[in-house]
CSV table of C-alpha atoms and ligand atoms in Angstrom, one decimal:
chain,number,residue,atom,x,y,z
B,136,UNK,CA,-4.3,1.2,-19.7
B,137,UNK,CA,-7.9,0.3,-19.3
B,138,UNK,CA,-9.4,-0.3,-22.8
B,139,UNK,CA,-12.6,-1.0,-23.7
B,140,UNK,CA,-11.6,-4.6,-24.4
B,141,UNK,CA,-9.3,-4.8,-21.4
B,142,UNK,CA,-12.6,-4.0,-19.8
B,143,UNK,CA,-14.9,-6.8,-21.3
B,144,UNK,CA,-12.0,-9.4,-21.4
B,145,UNK,CA,-11.7,-8.8,-17.8
B,146,UNK,CA,-16.0,-8.5,-16.9
B,147,UNK,CA,-16.0,-12.2,-19.3
B,148,UNK,CA,-13.0,-13.3,-16.4
B,149,UNK,CA,-14.8,-11.4,-13.7
B,150,UNK,CA,-17.9,-13.5,-14.5
B,151,UNK,CA,-15.7,-17.2,-14.6
B,152,UNK,CA,-15.0,-16.8,-10.7
B,153,UNK,CA,-10.9,-15.5,-12.4
B,154,UNK,CA,-9.2,-13.7,-9.1
B,155,UNK,CA,-7.2,-11.2,-10.7
B,156,UNK,CA,-9.7,-10.0,-12.3
B,157,UNK,CA,-11.6,-9.1,-9.7
B,158,UNK,CA,-8.2,-7.8,-8.3
B,159,UNK,CA,-7.5,-5.9,-11.9
B,160,UNK,CA,-10.7,-4.2,-11.5
B,161,UNK,CA,-10.4,-3.5,-7.9
B,162,UNK,CA,-7.5,-1.3,-9.0
B,163,UNK,CA,-9.1,0.1,-11.6
B,164,UNK,CA,-11.8,1.4,-9.5
B,165,UNK,CA,-9.3,2.7,-7.0
B,166,UNK,CA,-7.9,4.8,-9.4
B,167,UNK,CA,-11.6,6.3,-11.0
B,168,UNK,CA,-11.6,4.5,-13.6
B,169,UNK,CA,-14.5,3.1,-16.2
B,170,UNK,CA,-16.0,3.3,-13.3
B,171,UNK,CA,-19.5,3.2,-15.8
B,172,UNK,CA,-18.1,-0.8,-17.4
B,173,UNK,CA,-17.8,-1.4,-13.5
B,174,UNK,CA,-20.5,-0.6,-12.0
B,175,UNK,CA,-23.1,-2.1,-15.2
B,176,UNK,CA,-21.2,-5.3,-14.3
B,177,UNK,CA,-21.5,-5.4,-10.1
B,178,UNK,CA,-24.7,-4.2,-11.7
B,179,UNK,CA,-25.0,-7.4,-14.0
B,180,UNK,CA,-24.1,-9.8,-11.6
B,181,UNK,CA,-26.9,-9.3,-8.7
B,182,UNK,CA,-29.4,-9.7,-11.3
B,183,UNK,CA,-27.5,-12.5,-12.3
B,184,UNK,CA,-25.3,-14.2,-9.3
B,185,UNK,CA,-22.4,-16.2,-10.1
B,186,UNK,CA,-22.8,-19.5,-10.4
B,187,UNK,CA,-22.7,-21.6,-5.7
B,188,UNK,CA,-24.0,-18.2,-4.9
B,189,UNK,CA,-27.5,-18.9,-4.9
B,190,UNK,CA,-29.4,-17.8,-2.4
B,191,UNK,CA,-26.5,-16.3,-0.7
B,192,UNK,CA,-25.8,-16.0,2.9
B,193,UNK,CA,-26.9,-12.2,4.2
B,194,UNK,CA,-23.4,-9.1,3.7
B,195,UNK,CA,-21.4,-7.3,5.7
B,196,UNK,CA,-19.5,-4.9,5.8
B,197,UNK,CA,-17.2,-3.6,8.7
B,198,UNK,CA,-15.3,-1.3,8.9
B,199,UNK,CA,-12.5,-2.0,11.5
B,200,UNK,CA,-10.9,1.4,12.1
B,201,UNK,CA,-7.8,3.2,15.4
B,202,UNK,CA,-4.2,4.5,15.2
B,203,UNK,CA,-1.5,3.0,13.8
B,204,UNK,CA,-0.6,-0.3,15.9
B,205,UNK,CA,-3.5,-0.6,17.8
B,206,UNK,CA,-3.5,-4.1,15.9
B,207,UNK,CA,-5.8,-3.6,12.9
B,208,UNK,CA,-4.2,-5.9,10.7
B,209,UNK,CA,-3.5,-8.4,13.4
B,210,UNK,CA,-7.7,-8.5,14.7
B,211,UNK,CA,-8.2,-9.1,10.8
B,212,UNK,CA,-6.5,-12.1,10.2
B,213,UNK,CA,-8.0,-13.5,13.5
B,214,UNK,CA,-12.1,-12.4,12.6
B,215,UNK,CA,-11.1,-13.9,9.3
B,216,UNK,CA,-9.7,-17.7,11.4
B,217,UNK,CA,-13.6,-17.5,13.6
B,218,UNK,CA,-14.9,-16.8,10.0
B,219,UNK,CA,-13.8,-19.5,7.7
B,220,UNK,CA,-14.4,-21.3,11.1
B,221,UNK,CA,-18.4,-20.9,10.7
B,222,UNK,CA,-18.6,-21.6,7.1
B,223,UNK,CA,-18.4,-18.0,5.7
B,224,UNK,CA,-16.6,-16.2,2.8
B,225,UNK,CA,-14.2,-13.6,3.5
B,226,UNK,CA,-12.9,-10.5,1.3
B,227,UNK,CA,-10.2,-8.0,3.4
B,228,UNK,CA,-9.7,-4.4,1.8
B,229,UNK,CA,-6.8,-3.0,3.3
B,230,UNK,CA,-6.5,1.3,3.3
B,231,UNK,CA,-3.3,2.1,4.2
B,232,UNK,CA,-2.9,6.3,3.7
B,233,UNK,CA,1.0,6.1,1.8
B,234,UNK,CA,3.1,7.3,3.8
B,235,UNK,CA,5.7,9.3,2.6
B,236,UNK,CA,9.0,8.3,4.4
B,237,UNK,CA,7.6,4.4,3.9
B,238,UNK,CA,5.7,4.4,1.3
B,239,UNK,CA,3.1,2.5,3.8
B,240,UNK,CA,1.9,0.0,5.8
B,241,UNK,CA,1.3,-2.6,3.0
B,242,UNK,CA,4.4,-5.0,3.6
B,243,UNK,CA,3.1,-5.0,7.3
B,244,UNK,CA,0.0,-6.1,6.6
B,245,UNK,CA,0.6,-8.7,4.4
B,246,UNK,CA,3.0,-10.7,6.6
B,247,UNK,CA,0.4,-10.2,9.5
B,248,UNK,CA,-2.9,-11.2,8.0
B,249,UNK,CA,-2.8,-14.4,6.8
B,250,UNK,CA,-2.8,-14.4,2.5
B,251,UNK,CA,-4.6,-18.0,2.4
B,252,UNK,CA,-3.7,-18.6,-1.4
B,253,UNK,CA,-4.7,-21.9,-0.8
B,254,UNK,CA,-8.2,-20.8,0.1
B,255,UNK,CA,-10.7,-19.2,-2.2
B,256,UNK,CA,-13.4,-18.3,0.0
B,257,UNK,CA,-10.3,-15.3,1.4
B,258,UNK,CA,-9.2,-12.8,-1.1
B,259,UNK,CA,-6.8,-9.2,1.2
B,260,UNK,CA,-6.0,-6.8,-1.3
B,261,UNK,CA,-3.8,-3.1,0.3
B,262,UNK,CA,-4.8,-0.3,-1.0
B,263,UNK,CA,-3.0,2.1,-1.3
B,264,UNK,CA,-4.6,5.8,-1.0
B,265,UNK,CA,-3.5,8.5,-2.1
B,266,UNK,CA,-3.7,11.8,0.2
B,267,UNK,CA,-6.1,14.0,0.0
B,268,UNK,CA,-8.9,11.9,0.8
B,269,UNK,CA,-7.9,10.9,4.2
B,270,UNK,CA,-7.6,6.8,4.4
B,271,UNK,CA,-10.5,5.9,2.6
B,272,UNK,CA,-10.3,5.2,-1.6
B,273,UNK,CA,-12.9,7.8,-3.0
B,274,UNK,CA,-14.7,4.7,-4.7
B,275,UNK,CA,-14.1,2.1,-1.6
B,276,UNK,CA,-18.8,1.8,-2.3
B,277,UNK,CA,-17.5,0.8,-6.5
B,278,UNK,CA,-15.2,-1.4,-4.2
B,279,UNK,CA,-17.2,-3.2,-1.1
B,280,UNK,CA,-19.8,-4.0,-5.1
B,281,UNK,CA,-17.3,-5.9,-6.8
B,282,UNK,CA,-16.3,-8.0,-4.0
B,283,UNK,CA,-20.1,-9.1,-3.1
B,284,UNK,CA,-21.3,-10.0,-6.5
B,285,UNK,CA,-17.9,-11.2,-6.0
B,286,UNK,CA,-19.0,-13.7,-3.5
B,287,UNK,CA,-18.3,-12.4,-0.5
B,288,UNK,CA,-20.2,-12.3,2.3
B,289,UNK,CA,-17.7,-10.9,4.4
B,290,UNK,CA,-15.9,-7.4,3.3
B,291,UNK,CA,-13.9,-6.1,5.5
B,292,UNK,CA,-12.3,-2.9,5.7
B,293,UNK,CA,-8.4,-1.3,7.6
B,294,UNK,CA,-9.7,1.6,8.2
B,295,UNK,CA,-7.0,4.3,10.2
B,296,UNK,CA,-10.0,6.1,9.5
B,297,UNK,CA,-8.2,9.6,9.3
B,298,UNK,CA,-8.8,12.7,8.1
B,299,UNK,CA,-12.6,12.8,6.0
B,300,UNK,CA,-12.6,8.8,5.9
B,301,UNK,CA,-14.2,8.1,8.7
B,302,UNK,CA,-18.2,10.1,7.0
B,303,UNK,CA,-17.2,7.6,3.9
B,304,UNK,CA,-16.4,4.8,5.7
B,305,UNK,CA,-19.5,6.0,7.7
B,306,UNK,CA,-21.3,5.3,4.0
B,307,UNK,CA,-20.4,1.9,3.0
B,308,UNK,CA,-20.0,-0.6,6.3
B,309,UNK,CA,-23.0,-2.1,7.9
B,310,UNK,CA,-21.6,-1.9,11.1
B,311,UNK,CA,-18.4,1.2,12.3
B,312,UNK,CA,-16.3,-0.8,15.1
B,313,UNK,CA,-13.0,0.8,16.9
B,314,UNK,CA,-10.1,-0.3,18.5
B,315,UNK,CA,-8.2,1.1,21.1
B,316,UNK,CA,-5.8,0.1,22.7
B,317,UNK,CA,-3.8,1.0,26.9
B,318,UNK,CA,-1.7,4.3,25.9
B,319,UNK,CA,1.7,4.4,27.6
B,320,UNK,CA,0.9,7.3,28.5
B,321,UNK,CA,-2.5,8.4,30.6
B,322,UNK,CA,-4.7,9.7,29.2
B,323,UNK,CA,-6.4,8.2,25.9
B,324,UNK,CA,-6.3,10.8,23.0
B,325,UNK,CA,-9.0,12.0,22.3
B,326,UNK,CA,-8.1,14.1,19.7
B,327,UNK,CA,-9.5,11.1,18.4
B,328,UNK,CA,-12.5,11.3,19.4
B,329,UNK,CA,-14.7,12.5,16.2
B,330,UNK,CA,-14.2,9.2,16.3
B,331,UNK,CA,-15.7,7.8,18.7
B,332,UNK,CA,-18.5,9.1,16.9
B,333,UNK,CA,-19.1,7.3,13.8
B,334,UNK,CA,-18.2,4.4,16.1
B,335,UNK,CA,-21.1,1.5,16.8
B,336,UNK,CA,-18.5,-0.7,18.7
B,337,UNK,CA,-15.7,-0.1,20.6
B,338,UNK,CA,-12.8,-2.8,21.4
B,339,UNK,CA,-10.1,-2.2,23.8
B,340,UNK,CA,-8.1,-4.4,22.2
B,341,UNK,CA,-4.9,-6.2,23.7
B,342,UNK,CA,-6.5,-6.4,26.6
B,343,UNK,CA,-4.4,-9.0,27.7
B,344,UNK,CA,-1.7,-5.5,28.3
B,345,UNK,CA,-1.8,-3.7,32.2
B,346,UNK,CA,-3.4,-0.4,31.5
B,347,UNK,CA,-6.6,-2.4,29.7
B,348,UNK,CA,-9.0,-2.0,32.2
B,349,UNK,CA,-7.9,2.1,32.7
B,350,UNK,CA,-9.1,2.2,29.6
B,351,UNK,CA,-12.4,0.9,29.0
B,352,UNK,CA,-12.6,3.0,32.2
B,353,UNK,CA,-12.1,5.5,30.7
B,354,UNK,CA,-14.2,5.2,27.4
B,355,UNK,CA,-17.6,3.5,29.9
B,356,UNK,CA,-17.4,7.4,31.3
B,357,UNK,CA,-17.4,8.8,27.8
B,358,UNK,CA,-20.0,6.9,26.1
B,359,UNK,CA,-21.8,7.2,29.1
B,360,UNK,CA,-23.0,10.4,29.1
B,361,UNK,CA,-25.8,11.9,28.9
B,362,UNK,CA,-27.3,12.2,25.4
B,363,UNK,CA,-24.3,10.0,24.0
B,364,UNK,CA,-26.1,6.7,21.5
B,365,UNK,CA,-25.4,3.6,24.0
B,366,UNK,CA,-21.8,2.0,22.8
B,367,UNK,CA,-21.1,-1.3,23.1
B,368,UNK,CA,-17.3,-1.5,24.2
B,369,UNK,CA,-15.3,-4.8,24.2
B,370,UNK,CA,-12.1,-6.7,24.8
B,371,UNK,CA,-10.0,-8.4,22.8
B,372,UNK,CA,-6.7,-9.8,22.4
B,373,UNK,CA,-5.9,-10.5,19.5
B,374,UNK,CA,-2.5,-12.6,20.9
B,375,UNK,CA,-4.7,-14.4,23.8
B,376,UNK,CA,-7.2,-14.8,20.8
B,377,UNK,CA,-10.2,-13.8,23.2
B,378,UNK,CA,-13.2,-11.8,23.0
B,379,UNK,CA,-13.6,-13.0,19.3
B,380,UNK,CA,-16.2,-14.7,19.4
B,381,UNK,CA,-18.8,-12.5,21.1
B,382,UNK,CA,-17.0,-10.1,18.9
B,383,UNK,CA,-18.0,-11.6,15.6
B,384,UNK,CA,-21.6,-11.8,17.9
B,385,UNK,CA,-22.0,-8.2,18.6
B,386,UNK,CA,-20.6,-7.4,15.0
B,387,UNK,CA,-23.1,-9.9,13.9
B,388,UNK,CA,-26.0,-8.4,15.9
B,389,UNK,CA,-25.8,-4.3,15.0
B,390,UNK,CA,-25.4,-5.3,10.9
B,391,UNK,CA,-28.9,-6.4,11.3
B,392,UNK,CA,-29.9,-3.6,13.5
B,393,UNK,CA,-28.3,-1.3,11.1
B,394,UNK,CA,-29.6,-2.6,8.1
B,395,UNK,CA,-33.7,-3.2,9.5
B,396,UNK,CA,-32.8,0.8,11.2
B,397,UNK,CA,-35.2,2.2,8.3
B,398,UNK,CA,-33.5,5.9,9.8
B,399,UNK,CA,-29.7,5.0,10.5
B,400,UNK,CA,-30.6,3.9,6.6
B,401,UNK,CA,-31.6,6.9,5.4
B,402,UNK,CA,-29.0,9.2,8.1
B,403,UNK,CA,-25.9,7.1,5.7
B,404,UNK,CA,-27.6,8.2,2.7
B,405,UNK,CA,-28.1,12.4,3.2
B,406,UNK,CA,-24.3,12.2,4.2
B,407,UNK,CA,-23.9,10.7,1.6
B,408,UNK,CA,-26.5,12.8,-0.9
B,409,UNK,CA,-24.0,15.7,1.2
B,410,UNK,CA,-20.5,15.0,-0.1
B,411,UNK,CA,-21.0,14.0,-3.3
B,412,UNK,CA,-23.3,17.2,-3.9
B,413,UNK,CA,-20.1,19.2,-2.1
B,414,UNK,CA,-17.2,16.8,-4.9
B,415,UNK,CA,-19.4,17.7,-7.3
B,416,UNK,CA,-18.8,21.8,-6.6
B,417,UNK,CA,-15.6,21.3,-6.1
B,418,UNK,CA,-15.6,20.4,-9.0
B,419,UNK,CA,-17.0,23.5,-10.8
B,420,UNK,CA,-13.5,25.5,-9.6
B,421,UNK,CA,-12.8,28.2,-11.7
B,422,UNK,CA,-16.5,28.0,-13.6
B,423,UNK,CA,-18.4,28.9,-9.9
B,424,UNK,CA,-15.3,31.9,-9.9
B,425,UNK,CA,-16.3,33.1,-13.2
B,426,UNK,CA,-19.9,33.1,-12.1
B,427,UNK,CA,-19.3,34.6,-8.7
B,428,UNK,CA,-17.8,37.3,-10.9
B,429,UNK,CA,-20.7,37.9,-13.1
B,430,UNK,CA,-22.6,38.9,-10.5
B,431,UNK,CA,-19.4,41.1,-9.0
B,432,UNK,CA,-19.9,42.9,-12.7
B,433,UNK,CA,-23.8,43.6,-11.5
B,434,UNK,CA,-25.0,40.9,-15.2
B,435,UNK,CA,-26.6,37.6,-12.5
B,436,UNK,CA,-28.3,38.0,-9.5
B,437,UNK,CA,-28.1,35.9,-6.7
B,438,UNK,CA,-30.8,33.6,-8.5
B,439,UNK,CA,-28.2,33.4,-11.6
B,440,UNK,CA,-25.5,31.8,-10.1
B,441,UNK,CA,-27.3,29.6,-8.6
B,442,UNK,CA,-28.9,28.5,-10.8
B,443,UNK,CA,-26.2,27.8,-13.2
B,444,UNK,CA,-24.4,26.6,-10.7
B,445,UNK,CA,-27.4,23.9,-9.9
B,446,UNK,CA,-27.3,22.6,-13.7
B,447,UNK,CA,-23.4,23.6,-14.9
B,448,UNK,CA,-23.6,20.9,-11.7
B,449,UNK,CA,-25.3,18.3,-13.6
B,450,UNK,CA,-23.7,18.7,-16.8
B,451,UNK,CA,-20.8,18.1,-16.0
B,452,UNK,CA,-20.8,15.6,-12.8
B,453,UNK,CA,-19.5,11.8,-14.3
B,454,UNK,CA,-22.0,10.2,-14.6
B,455,UNK,CA,-20.7,7.5,-13.5
B,456,UNK,CA,-20.7,9.4,-10.0
J,388,LIG,N1,0.0,-7.3,23.6
J,388,LIG,C1,-0.7,-7.5,22.5
J,388,LIG,N2,0.3,-6.5,21.3
J,388,LIG,C2,-0.9,-6.9,20.0
J,388,LIG,C3,-2.2,-7.6,19.7
J,388,LIG,N3,-2.3,-7.5,18.4
J,388,LIG,C4,-1.6,-7.2,17.6
J,388,LIG,N4,-0.4,-6.2,18.5
J,388,LIG,C5,0.8,-5.2,17.6
J,388,LIG,O1,0.2,-4.6,17.7
J,388,LIG,C6,2.0,-4.4,17.2
J,388,LIG,C7,0.8,-3.0,15.6
J,388,LIG,O2,-0.2,-4.2,14.8
J,388,LIG,P1,-0.7,-3.9,13.6
J,388,LIG,O3,-1.7,-5.6,13.8
J,388,LIG,O4,-0.2,-4.0,13.1
J,388,LIG,O5,-1.8,-2.8,14.0
J,388,LIG,P2,-2.1,-1.6,13.3
J,388,LIG,O6,-3.5,-1.3,13.5
J,388,LIG,O7,-2.5,-2.8,11.7
J,388,LIG,O8,-0.7,-1.0,13.0
J,388,LIG,P3,-0.8,0.2,11.1
J,388,LIG,O9,-1.4,-1.1,9.6
J,388,LIG,O10,-0.1,0.1,10.9
J,388,LIG,O11,-2.2,1.7,11.1
J,388,LIG,C8,1.9,-5.7,16.3
J,388,LIG,O12,3.2,-5.1,16.9
J,388,LIG,C9,1.9,-5.7,17.4
J,388,LIG,O13,2.4,-7.0,17.2
J,388,LIG,C10,-2.8,-7.9,21.5
J,388,LIG,O14,-4.0,-8.2,21.2
J,388,LIG,N5,-2.1,-7.8,22.3
J,389,LIG,MG1,-2.5,-2.5,9.6
């Protein structure tokens, strides 16, 4: 699969605005195949935008994250309606944690989101995400770049934000929106509190349900604690179609701030470097052990081990990464 001939054809079809080619390239990227060629394609498309995309509107990458069942897919469906109404094109990547029991919520996502095959300005793709790295596929940044190169003004990522996915989403999204819902129990599951740290905007979703006031009050208390950065809190009901325009407006505001804020861009770059560094080290596997053995046996000094690790990381890390 994914031989040279195939990838060449795919790139040509992508340049001719073929959605099936886009879809296949996304699959390859999600599997970590043909990364170099795909990066090249994205770079070329950036330099010479596809027909009809010159003077493209500003791009937005938004992550919609929250626990299973909080209503992410439903809300994304509503956002698509609002954005289309405003004339923007939208692509969605729904990152499904692959459930060992049911095979994931993929079907459910397709059902709840409008699939609109007739609308060329909407593209929806579910991605199975095998375990290991949280809910975000490793090459999500490249998938987003593909969708942008294809011309989508908005890219929305749906993710449960579990595990390391939280930080991965932070690197790629301009704005991270965290959904919480009125809980049946007394308190929000505060073990999810880690997610609050990556959220730029918190949505009390299903605001039509009883208990929305209480959750909102709890969240406001939490985000107003001294030392916490200010995070807007909004109430939205997808069922009642309430709060949606306000949500889009807030996302726009935050996205433009995130783009102009050099410090947040720098922080994102630092996080990315750290993550890639750890990945490259992990890829060394047995080689690192071997060097440590050399140190134990007195053949290598600390500095020599370090220098050797750096050198091997540089040569083994796939240039495509
Ligand atoms: N009351 C109420 N229910 C909602 C609202 N939005 C979604 N729901 C319901 O919440 C349930 C879960 O919705 P989904 O959109 O599938 O939630 P999800 O977060 O995408 O779920 P996963 O993809 O499985 O993590 C469904 O039964 C929806 O009908 C809302 O605004 N109000
Ligand atoms: Mg969903």
